[in-house]
Coordinates of C-alpha atoms in Angstrom, one line a residue:
M1 CA -32.1 13.1 -26.5
K2 CA -30.2 9.8 -27.1
Y3 CA -27.8 9.9 -30.1
P4 CA -26.8 6.8 -32.1
P5 CA -23.2 5.6 -31.3
Q6 CA -22.1 6.2 -34.9
I7 CA -23.0 9.9 -34.5
L8 CA -20.9 10.2 -31.4
D9 CA -18.0 8.3 -33.0
S10 CA -18.1 10.6 -36.0
I11 CA -17.9 13.7 -33.8
K12 CA -15.0 12.3 -31.8
A13 CA -13.2 11.4 -35.0
R14 CA -13.5 15.0 -36.3
V15 CA -12.7 16.9 -33.1
N16 CA -9.1 17.0 -31.9
L17 CA -9.0 16.6 -28.1
V18 CA -5.5 18.2 -27.9
E19 CA -6.8 21.3 -29.7
E20 CA -9.8 21.5 -27.3
V21 CA -7.4 21.3 -24.3
R22 CA -5.2 23.9 -25.8
K23 CA -8.1 26.4 -25.8
V24 CA -8.2 26.0 -22.0
V25 CA -4.5 25.3 -21.3
P26 CA -2.4 27.0 -24.0
E27 CA 0.9 25.6 -22.5
I28 CA 0.1 22.0 -23.4
K29 CA 3.3 20.4 -24.8
K30 CA 4.2 17.0 -26.4
K31 CA 6.7 14.9 -24.5
G32 CA 7.5 11.6 -26.1
R33 CA 4.3 10.0 -27.7
H34 CA 1.8 12.0 -25.6
W35 CA 0.8 15.5 -24.5
W36 CA 1.2 17.0 -21.0
A37 CA -0.2 20.1 -19.4
N38 CA -1.1 21.6 -16.0
C39 CA -4.5 20.1 -15.0
P40 CA -7.4 22.5 -15.6
F41 CA -9.4 20.8 -12.8
H42 CA -7.0 21.4 -9.9
G43 CA -4.2 23.7 -9.1
E44 CA -0.7 22.3 -9.7
K45 CA 2.8 23.5 -10.6
T46 CA 4.1 20.4 -12.3
P47 CA 2.1 19.1 -15.3
S48 CA 0.3 15.8 -14.5
F49 CA -2.6 16.2 -17.1
H50 CA -1.9 13.5 -19.8
V51 CA -3.6 13.6 -23.2
R52 CA -3.3 10.8 -25.7
D53 CA -3.7 11.2 -29.4
E54 CA -6.3 8.4 -29.3
G55 CA -8.7 10.9 -27.8
N56 CA -8.7 10.5 -24.0
Y57 CA -7.1 12.2 -21.0
Y58 CA -6.1 11.4 -17.5
C59 CA -4.8 13.5 -14.6
F60 CA -2.3 11.7 -12.3
G61 CA -2.9 14.4 -9.7
C62 CA -6.7 14.5 -9.2
G63 CA -7.8 11.5 -11.3
A64 CA -9.9 13.5 -13.8
S65 CA -10.4 11.4 -16.9
G66 CA -12.5 11.1 -20.0
D67 CA -12.8 12.1 -23.7
V68 CA -13.6 15.2 -25.6
F69 CA -17.2 15.1 -24.5
T70 CA -16.5 15.0 -20.8
F71 CA -13.7 17.6 -21.2
T72 CA -16.1 20.0 -22.9
M73 CA -18.8 19.4 -20.4
E74 CA -16.6 19.9 -17.3
T75 CA -14.7 22.9 -18.5
Q76 CA -17.6 24.8 -20.0
G77 CA -20.4 23.7 -17.6
L78 CA -22.6 22.3 -20.4
T79 CA -25.1 19.4 -20.3
F80 CA -24.3 16.3 -22.3
T81 CA -26.9 17.3 -24.9
D82 CA -25.6 20.8 -25.3
T83 CA -22.1 19.4 -25.6
I84 CA -23.1 17.2 -28.5
K85 CA -24.8 20.0 -30.2
K86 CA -21.8 22.3 -29.8
L87 CA -19.2 19.8 -31.0
A88 CA -21.4 18.6 -33.8
Q89 CA -21.8 22.1 -35.2
Q90 CA -18.1 22.7 -34.7
S91 CA -17.2 19.6 -36.6
G92 CA -19.8 19.7 -39.3
V93 CA -21.7 16.6 -38.2
K94 CA -25.4 16.7 -38.8
L95 CA -27.5 15.6 -35.9
P96 CA -30.8 13.8 -36.3
E97 CA -33.9 15.8 -35.7
P98 CA -35.1 15.7 -32.1
E99 CA -38.3 13.9 -31.3
R100 CA -41.4 16.2 -31.2
R101 CA -42.5 16.8 -27.6
D102 CA -46.1 17.1 -26.6
P103 CA -46.6 20.8 -26.0
A104 CA -49.2 20.2 -23.4
H105 CA -46.9 17.9 -21.5
E106 CA -44.0 20.3 -21.7
E107 CA -46.2 23.2 -20.5
Q108 CA -47.3 21.0 -17.5
R109 CA -43.7 20.2 -16.7
Q110 CA -42.6 23.8 -16.8
S111 CA -45.6 24.8 -14.6
G112 CA -44.6 22.3 -12.0
Y113 CA -41.1 23.7 -11.7
K114 CA -42.6 27.2 -11.5
A115 CA -44.9 26.1 -8.7
L116 CA -42.0 24.7 -6.7
E117 CA -40.1 27.9 -7.2
R118 CA -43.1 29.9 -6.0
A119 CA -43.5 27.6 -3.0
T120 CA -39.9 28.4 -2.1
A121 CA -40.6 32.1 -2.2
F122 CA -43.7 31.5 0.0
F123 CA -41.7 29.6 2.6
I124 CA -39.0 32.3 2.6
R125 CA -41.6 35.0 3.1
N126 CA -43.1 33.1 6.1
L127 CA -39.8 32.7 7.9
D128 CA -41.0 34.4 11.1
P129 CA -38.9 35.4 14.0
V130 CA -39.5 32.0 15.7
G131 CA -38.1 30.1 12.7
R132 CA -35.2 32.5 12.2
Q133 CA -34.4 32.3 15.9
Y134 CA -34.3 28.5 15.6
L135 CA -31.9 28.6 12.7
H136 CA -29.7 31.2 14.6
G137 CA -29.7 28.8 17.5
R138 CA -28.3 26.1 15.1
G139 CA -25.4 28.5 14.4
L140 CA -26.6 29.7 11.0
S141 CA -26.0 33.3 9.9
D142 CA -28.6 35.4 8.0
T143 CA -26.3 35.2 4.9
T144 CA -26.3 31.4 5.1
I145 CA -30.1 31.3 5.6
A146 CA -30.4 33.4 2.4
D147 CA -27.9 31.4 0.4
F148 CA -29.7 28.2 1.0
Q149 CA -33.2 29.8 0.7
L150 CA -34.3 28.4 4.0
G151 CA -37.9 29.2 5.0
Y152 CA -40.9 28.2 7.1
A153 CA -44.1 26.3 6.4
P154 CA -46.9 27.9 8.6
D155 CA -48.8 25.9 11.1
A156 CA -51.9 25.9 8.9
W157 CA -53.7 23.4 6.7
N158 CA -53.9 25.2 3.4
D159 CA -52.0 28.5 3.5
L160 CA -49.6 27.4 0.7
R161 CA -52.4 25.8 -1.3
D162 CA -54.5 29.0 -1.3
A163 CA -51.5 31.2 -2.1
L164 CA -50.5 29.2 -5.1
L165 CA -54.1 28.8 -6.3
N166 CA -54.4 32.6 -6.2
E167 CA -51.4 32.7 -8.5
G168 CA -53.2 30.6 -11.1
F169 CA -51.7 27.1 -10.4
K170 CA -54.1 24.2 -10.7
P171 CA -54.9 21.9 -7.8
D172 CA -53.9 18.8 -9.6
L173 CA -50.5 20.3 -10.4
L174 CA -49.8 21.1 -6.8
K175 CA -50.5 17.5 -5.8
T176 CA -48.3 16.2 -8.7
A177 CA -45.5 18.4 -7.4
G178 CA -45.8 17.0 -3.9
L179 CA -46.9 20.3 -2.3
T180 CA -50.4 19.2 -1.3
R181 CA -52.3 16.0 -0.6
E182 CA -55.9 15.0 -0.9
S183 CA -57.8 14.6 2.3
S184 CA -59.1 11.2 3.0
K185 CA -62.1 12.8 4.8
G186 CA -63.4 14.6 1.7
K187 CA -62.3 18.0 3.0
G188 CA -60.3 18.9 -0.1
D189 CA -56.5 19.2 -0.5
Y190 CA -54.2 20.3 2.3
D191 CA -50.6 21.4 2.6
F192 CA -48.1 18.6 2.9
F193 CA -45.6 20.6 5.0
R194 CA -46.8 22.4 8.1
N195 CA -45.0 24.0 11.1
R196 CA -41.5 23.1 9.8
V197 CA -38.3 24.9 8.9
M198 CA -38.0 24.3 5.1
F199 CA -35.0 23.2 3.1
P200 CA -35.4 23.5 -0.7
I201 CA -33.8 20.6 -2.6
E202 CA -32.4 21.4 -6.0
D203 CA -31.4 19.3 -8.9
T204 CA -28.0 19.4 -10.6
S205 CA -29.2 22.5 -12.6
G206 CA -30.1 24.4 -9.5
R207 CA -33.9 24.1 -9.9
V208 CA -36.0 23.4 -6.8
V209 CA -37.5 19.9 -7.2
A210 CA -38.6 19.1 -3.6
F211 CA -38.4 20.1 0.0
G212 CA -37.2 18.8 3.4
G213 CA -38.9 20.0 6.5
R214 CA -37.6 19.9 10.0
V215 CA -39.7 20.3 13.2
M216 CA -38.5 22.9 15.7
D217 CA -39.6 20.9 18.8
K218 CA -39.6 17.2 19.7
S219 CA -42.4 16.2 17.3
E220 CA -42.1 13.2 15.0
P221 CA -41.0 12.6 12.4
K222 CA -38.1 15.0 12.9
Y223 CA -37.6 15.3 9.1
L224 CA -40.3 15.1 6.5
N225 CA -39.2 15.0 2.9
S226 CA -41.2 15.3 -0.4
G227 CA -42.3 12.0 -1.9
E228 CA -41.4 10.7 -5.3
T229 CA -42.8 13.0 -8.1
P230 CA -42.2 13.5 -11.8
F231 CA -39.7 16.3 -10.7
F232 CA -37.9 14.4 -7.9
S233 CA -36.4 11.0 -7.4
K234 CA -34.9 10.4 -3.9
S235 CA -32.4 7.8 -5.1
H236 CA -31.0 10.1 -7.9
T237 CA -30.7 13.4 -5.9
L238 CA -28.2 14.7 -3.4
F239 CA -28.8 17.8 -1.3
N240 CA -26.4 20.7 -2.3
L241 CA -24.7 18.9 -5.2
H242 CA -25.2 21.8 -7.6
R243 CA -23.5 24.2 -5.2
A244 CA -20.7 21.8 -4.2
R245 CA -19.8 20.3 -7.6
P246 CA -17.2 23.0 -8.6
D247 CA -15.3 22.6 -5.3
I248 CA -15.7 18.8 -5.5
R249 CA -14.2 18.8 -9.0
K250 CA -11.4 21.1 -7.9
G251 CA -10.4 19.1 -4.9
G252 CA -11.2 15.6 -6.3
N253 CA -13.1 14.5 -3.2
A254 CA -16.8 14.6 -2.3
L255 CA -17.9 14.4 1.3
L256 CA -21.1 12.5 1.9
V257 CA -22.7 13.4 5.3
E258 CA -26.1 12.5 6.8
G259 CA -28.2 15.6 7.1
Y260 CA -29.0 19.0 5.6
L261 CA -27.8 20.9 8.6
D262 CA -24.5 19.0 8.5
V263 CA -24.0 20.2 4.9
I264 CA -25.0 23.8 5.7
A265 CA -22.8 24.0 8.8
L266 CA -19.8 22.8 6.9
W267 CA -20.5 25.1 4.0
Q268 CA -20.7 28.1 6.4
A269 CA -17.5 27.1 8.1
G270 CA -15.7 27.0 4.7
L271 CA -15.8 23.3 3.6
K272 CA -17.8 23.4 0.4
T273 CA -17.7 19.8 -0.8
A274 CA -20.4 18.2 1.4
V275 CA -23.7 16.7 0.2
A276 CA -26.4 14.6 1.8
P277 CA -28.9 12.0 0.7
M278 CA -32.6 12.6 1.0
G279 CA -33.2 11.3 4.5
T280 CA -32.8 7.7 3.3
A281 CA -30.0 5.2 2.9
V282 CA -27.3 6.0 0.3
T283 CA -28.0 4.5 -3.1
A284 CA -25.6 3.3 -5.8
D285 CA -27.0 6.0 -8.2
Q286 CA -26.0 8.7 -5.7
L287 CA -22.5 7.3 -5.5
L288 CA -22.3 7.3 -9.3
L289 CA -23.5 11.0 -9.3
L290 CA -20.6 11.9 -7.1
W291 CA -18.0 9.8 -9.0
Q292 CA -19.0 11.8 -12.1
A293 CA -17.7 14.9 -10.3
A294 CA -14.7 13.4 -8.4
P295 CA -12.6 10.2 -8.2
T296 CA -12.9 10.0 -4.4
I297 CA -16.0 9.8 -2.1
T298 CA -15.6 10.1 1.7
V299 CA -18.6 8.9 3.6
C300 CA -18.9 10.5 7.0
L301 CA -20.5 8.3 9.7
D302 CA -21.1 8.2 13.4
G303 CA -18.6 6.0 15.3
D304 CA -21.4 3.8 16.9
S305 CA -22.8 0.5 15.8
A306 CA -25.3 2.3 13.4
G307 CA -22.3 4.0 11.7
R308 CA -20.6 0.7 11.3
A309 CA -23.7 -0.9 9.9
A310 CA -24.1 2.0 7.4
A311 CA -20.5 1.6 6.3
R312 CA -21.2 -2.1 5.6
R313 CA -24.3 -1.2 3.6
V314 CA -22.5 1.5 1.5
S315 CA -19.5 -0.7 0.9
M316 CA -21.6 -3.5 -0.5
L317 CA -23.6 -1.0 -2.7
A318 CA -20.3 0.3 -4.1
L319 CA -18.8 -3.0 -5.1
P320 CA -20.7 -3.6 -8.4
V321 CA -20.0 -0.1 -9.7
L322 CA -16.3 0.2 -8.7
E323 CA -13.9 1.1 -11.4
P324 CA -10.1 1.9 -11.3
N325 CA -10.7 5.6 -11.0
R326 CA -13.4 5.3 -8.3
K327 CA -12.3 5.4 -4.7
L328 CA -14.5 5.1 -1.6
Q329 CA -13.3 5.8 1.9
F330 CA -14.9 6.3 5.4
L331 CA -14.7 8.8 8.2
W332 CA -15.9 8.0 11.7
L333 CA -16.7 10.9 14.1
P334 CA -16.3 10.8 17.9
E335 CA -19.3 9.3 19.6
G336 CA -22.2 11.7 20.1
D337 CA -20.9 14.2 17.4
D338 CA -22.0 14.9 13.9
P339 CA -20.4 17.4 11.5
D340 CA -22.8 20.2 12.6
T341 CA -22.1 19.8 16.4
L342 CA -18.4 19.2 15.9
V343 CA -17.8 22.3 13.7
R344 CA -19.9 24.5 16.0
K345 CA -18.1 23.2 19.1
D346 CA -14.5 22.9 17.9
G347 CA -14.3 24.7 14.6
L348 CA -13.4 23.4 11.1
T349 CA -9.8 22.5 12.1
A350 CA -11.0 19.7 14.3
F351 CA -13.1 18.3 11.5
T352 CA -10.5 18.6 8.8
R353 CA -8.0 16.9 10.9
L354 CA -10.3 13.9 11.1
L355 CA -11.1 14.2 7.4
G356 CA -7.4 13.7 6.7
Q357 CA -7.3 10.3 8.2
P358 CA -10.1 8.2 6.6
A359 CA -10.4 4.4 6.6
S360 CA -10.2 2.7 3.2
L361 CA -12.8 0.5 1.6
E362 CA -10.4 -2.4 1.9
Q363 CA -10.4 -1.9 5.7
V364 CA -14.2 -1.8 5.9
L365 CA -14.5 -4.9 3.8
W366 CA -12.0 -6.7 6.0
H367 CA -13.9 -5.6 9.1
N368 CA -17.2 -6.8 7.5
L369 CA -15.6 -10.2 6.9
T370 CA -13.8 -10.8 10.2
A371 CA -15.6 -8.9 13.0
G372 CA -16.1 -11.3 15.8
V373 CA -14.4 -14.2 13.9
D374 CA -11.8 -16.4 15.5
L375 CA -9.2 -16.6 12.7
A376 CA -7.3 -19.3 14.7
S377 CA -10.1 -21.7 13.7
P378 CA -9.7 -23.4 10.3
D379 CA -13.5 -23.6 10.0
S380 CA -13.9 -19.9 10.7
R381 CA -11.1 -19.1 8.1
A382 CA -12.9 -21.2 5.6
V383 CA -16.1 -19.3 6.2
V384 CA -14.3 -16.0 5.8
E385 CA -12.7 -17.1 2.5
S386 CA -16.0 -18.4 1.2
E387 CA -17.8 -15.1 2.1
M388 CA -14.9 -13.1 0.6
G389 CA -15.3 -14.9 -2.7
R390 CA -19.1 -14.3 -2.8
M391 CA -18.7 -10.7 -1.8
L392 CA -16.0 -9.8 -4.3
A393 CA -17.8 -11.6 -7.2
S394 CA -20.2 -8.6 -7.2
I395 CA -17.3 -6.4 -8.5
R396 CA -17.9 -6.2 -12.3
D397 CA -14.6 -4.6 -13.2
N398 CA -12.0 -7.4 -13.6
I399 CA -9.0 -5.2 -12.7
V400 CA -10.6 -3.9 -9.5
R401 CA -11.9 -7.4 -8.5
K402 CA -8.4 -8.8 -8.8
S403 CA -6.9 -6.0 -6.8
Y404 CA -9.3 -6.4 -3.9
T405 CA -9.1 -10.2 -4.0
D406 CA -5.3 -10.0 -3.7
A407 CA -5.4 -7.4 -0.9
L408 CA -8.0 -9.3 1.2
R409 CA -6.3 -12.7 0.7
N410 CA -3.0 -11.1 1.8
R411 CA -4.8 -9.9 4.9
L412 CA -6.3 -13.3 5.6
F413 CA -2.9 -15.0 5.1
S414 CA -1.2 -12.5 7.4
A415 CA -3.9 -12.8 10.1
T416 CA -3.6 -16.6 9.9
R417 CA 0.1 -16.5 10.2
A418 CA -0.2 -14.2 13.2
T419 CA -2.5 -16.6 15.0
K420 CA -0.1 -19.5 14.3
T421 CA 2.7 -17.6 15.9
G422 CA 0.8 -16.5 19.0
G423 CA -0.3 -13.1 17.8
K424 CA -3.9 -11.9 18.0
T425 CA -4.0 -9.6 15.0
A426 CA -2.4 -9.5 11.5
P427 CA 1.0 -8.0 11.4
K428 CA 1.5 -4.6 9.7
F429 CA 3.5 -4.2 6.5
G430 CA 5.4 -1.0 6.0
A431 CA 4.3 2.5 5.3
E432 CA 1.0 1.3 3.7
A433 CA -0.1 -0.3 6.9
M434 CA 0.7 2.8 8.9
M435 CA -1.5 4.8 6.4
Q436 CA -4.4 2.3 6.9
G437 CA -4.8 2.1 10.6
A438 CA -7.9 0.3 11.9
K439 CA -9.5 3.4 13.3
T440 CA -9.6 7.0 12.6
Q441 CA -7.6 9.2 15.0
A442 CA -9.6 11.8 16.8
P443 CA -8.3 15.4 16.9
A444 CA -6.2 16.7 19.8
A445 CA -9.3 17.6 21.9
Y446 CA -10.4 14.0 21.9
R447 CA -7.2 12.1 22.7
P448 CA -5.2 11.6 25.9
P449 CA -1.6 12.7 26.0
V450 CA 0.9 9.9 25.3
A451 CA 4.5 9.9 26.5
A452 CA 6.2 8.4 23.5
H453 CA 9.4 6.3 23.7
P454 CA 12.6 8.4 23.3
A455 CA 13.8 6.2 20.4
L456 CA 10.7 6.9 18.5
R457 CA 10.9 10.6 19.1
R458 CA 14.5 10.6 17.9
L459 CA 13.6 8.6 14.8
L460 CA 10.9 11.0 13.8
A461 CA 13.1 14.0 14.4
V462 CA 15.7 12.6 12.0
L463 CA 13.2 11.6 9.3
T464 CA 11.3 14.9 9.4
R465 CA 14.6 16.8 9.2
Y466 CA 16.2 14.5 6.6
P467 CA 13.2 13.0 4.7
Q468 CA 15.5 11.8 1.9
L469 CA 16.4 9.0 4.3
L470 CA 12.8 7.6 4.2
P471 CA 13.4 5.0 1.4
Q472 CA 15.8 3.3 3.7
V473 CA 13.3 2.8 6.5
D474 CA 9.8 2.9 5.1
E475 CA 9.2 -0.8 6.0
I476 CA 10.7 -0.4 9.5
I477 CA 8.6 2.7 10.4
G478 CA 5.5 1.1 9.1
Q479 CA 5.8 -1.8 11.5
I480 CA 6.2 0.3 14.6
D481 CA 3.1 0.3 16.8
I482 CA 2.7 4.0 17.6
P483 CA 0.0 4.9 20.2
A484 CA -2.7 7.3 19.2
G485 CA -1.6 10.9 19.5
E486 CA 0.3 13.7 17.8
L487 CA 3.4 11.5 16.9
R488 CA 1.2 8.9 15.2
E489 CA -0.5 11.6 13.2
L490 CA 2.8 13.2 12.3
T491 CA 4.1 9.7 11.1
Q492 CA 1.0 9.2 9.0
A493 CA 1.4 12.7 7.4
L494 CA 5.1 12.0 6.7
L495 CA 4.3 8.6 5.1
R496 CA 1.4 10.0 3.2
L497 CA 3.7 12.6 1.5
Y498 CA 6.2 9.9 0.8
M499 CA 3.7 7.4 -0.6
Q500 CA 2.2 10.1 -2.8
G501 CA 5.5 10.7 -4.5
A502 CA 6.3 14.1 -3.0
D503 CA 9.7 15.7 -3.6
L504 CA 11.6 14.5 -0.6
E505 CA 13.7 17.7 -0.6
K506 CA 10.5 19.6 0.1
V507 CA 8.8 17.4 2.6
S508 CA 10.3 19.2 5.7
A509 CA 9.0 22.5 4.4
D510 CA 5.6 20.9 3.7
L511 CA 5.4 19.6 7.3
L512 CA 6.5 23.0 8.8
A513 CA 3.7 24.7 6.8
G514 CA 1.0 22.3 7.9
P515 CA -0.9 21.4 11.1
H516 CA 2.1 19.4 12.5
S517 CA 4.5 22.4 12.5
A518 CA 4.6 22.7 16.3
T519 CA 5.3 19.0 16.8
V520 CA 8.1 19.0 14.2
T521 CA 9.7 22.1 15.6
A522 CA 9.6 20.7 19.1
L523 CA 11.2 17.4 18.0
W524 CA 14.0 19.1 16.2
R525 CA 14.8 21.3 19.2
E526 CA 14.5 18.5 21.7
Q527 CA 16.7 16.1 19.7
G528 CA 19.1 18.7 18.3
V529 CA 19.0 17.3 14.8
E530 CA 19.6 20.6 13.0
N531 CA 23.1 20.9 14.4
A532 CA 23.9 17.2 15.0
D533 CA 27.6 16.4 15.3
E534 CA 26.9 12.9 14.0
E535 CA 25.9 12.1 10.4
P536 CA 22.1 11.7 10.1
A537 CA 22.6 8.4 8.3
N538 CA 24.6 7.0 11.2
I539 CA 22.0 8.1 13.7
L540 CA 19.4 6.5 11.6
N541 CA 21.3 3.2 11.3
G542 CA 21.6 3.0 15.1
L543 CA 17.8 3.6 15.5
V544 CA 17.0 1.0 12.9
G545 CA 19.2 -1.5 14.7
Y546 CA 17.3 -0.7 17.9
F547 CA 13.8 -1.3 16.4
Q548 CA 14.9 -4.4 14.6
G549 CA 16.3 -5.7 17.9
A550 CA 13.0 -4.8 19.6
D551 CA 11.2 -7.0 17.0
R552 CA 13.5 -9.9 17.7
D553 CA 12.9 -9.4 21.4
R554 CA 9.2 -9.7 20.9
E555 CA 9.6 -12.9 18.9
V556 CA 11.9 -14.4 21.6
A557 CA 9.4 -13.3 24.3
G558 CA 6.6 -15.0 22.3
D559 CA 8.7 -18.3 22.1
V560 CA 9.5 -18.2 25.8
A561 CA 5.8 -17.5 26.7
R562 CA 4.7 -20.5 24.7
Q563 CA 7.4 -22.7 26.3
L564 CA 6.1 -21.6 29.7
S565 CA 2.5 -22.3 28.8
Q566 CA 3.5 -25.8 27.6
G567 CA 5.5 -26.6 30.7
G568 CA 8.8 -26.5 29.0
L569 CA 10.1 -23.6 31.1
S570 CA 10.0 -23.1 34.9
E571 CA 8.4 -20.0 36.3
Q572 CA 11.7 -19.0 37.9
D573 CA 13.4 -19.1 34.4
W574 CA 10.5 -17.0 33.1
H575 CA 10.9 -14.2 35.7
R576 CA 14.7 -14.3 35.1
F577 CA 14.1 -13.8 31.4
K578 CA 11.7 -10.9 32.0
A579 CA 14.2 -9.1 34.2
G580 CA 16.9 -9.4 31.5
H581 CA 14.5 -8.4 28.8
R582 CA 13.6 -5.2 30.6
A583 CA 17.3 -4.4 31.1
N584 CA 18.1 -4.9 27.5
K585 CA 15.2 -2.7 26.4
T586 CA 16.7 0.4 28.2
V587 CA 17.6 3.0 25.6
Q588 CA 19.9 5.9 26.3

């Protein structure tokens, strides 16, 4: 039921948010003008959950935010209607009488849900050895099969129809629920799903509302999904959301993958935040569903042209509904892999390593604007700027629109400056640029070994051992072009901790406890930084001087190359310069 705004305002005025939070987090304390507590939505040791007397809250750790209604809903697992009823009774606010429902319509609605529930039981009962063997072949255990209520639709025209009619369900109800269809040849109704492994699709309350069916051979279509019904809307439903929502809220990040088996494989492997659309393109309503549960959505895509096209489509869908606490990012998988095959082949570690290095929405928008564009051309730049304005105009939130406008114009300015100075790409700016590389790094199994420069290895050894020196060099390290590999991933992890405001005294311990432990240990041992005779700051200053000198060398090399191309320098002088340049680049 929809309640008048004045009723909601009256409830909020009478219910003290601080006292409601205190029921969940008794340790809440006032500091200054506001209240602080450990966040009830994610584990933390230092309070970052901020409550204002005005009646709203925000967590600086996980991004959870809202008012007394959202807090009650999320901590007690209530629907919005039940939350209003509870808080109205608690505060003494009298709610208007609900509209009278048509008893016959309500009975029909409940019968439809019951029919879908009984269809699920029918499919489970008919999961014969062939269907079970197929699911085992996809790496699923019997426990997972049972958890997701997977079943099988027999290769028959009306087995499900007859079974449900025998239970007392009416033919028209079965058609309304999408379980049967009427024959165009006048032969009566027939089962919609036949000879398919069946995936029940539940709503956010856990009720079965539809089904997806997958063939076990090479027949087409590979997947067949229920059509739109009074119980099921494809654009407003996500597979597995009701199971994944608690973990999504706890971690603050929802993972959107393509298929049912991708979701189930990740769940079985231990990653329980994955959901999937209904066999169709992602919709804005589905993004909003996920943003209700978490501030960040990671969209997992194939690394091919279809994946890039999907990223463009999703990014454009997201723009009108972006708000300051809504983040969208993208993960590309190695070509030929999906989450299901990757996890079965290499385990969850390989997938989570990729998951830790997403591409931002800003990067995707920039790629959409500039892919295949010659930014050295004034006409092309004008087209990019015009398209940028048109695209960003769709962002309704003023703050978000300004933020993205500034970011993309800075990229355009940098790229333009780079073309004018002979570069082909925009220069990188500090730690943020390192965190936002143009492509996701593949895990160790997918990358070639790279022999990194000794100066870089020494720099990383010093910074991982003495991370309190990072503020002195964050801009320098962000400008170093580090090849793909373990050192680049270590650098990104180091900068990520720094940019997220981690305690610098604890960064070394965090790195040693994580996936980069072996790399860090090897660097320390190789460079002898734990027992260095020289002060770490002095070592760092020497390395900074080297990398700054390398930048100047590149600028000089660019100037000399332009003089050569313009006939202002002889080829003999050019070779003499190159020889001296190589000699100067030698690092002891």
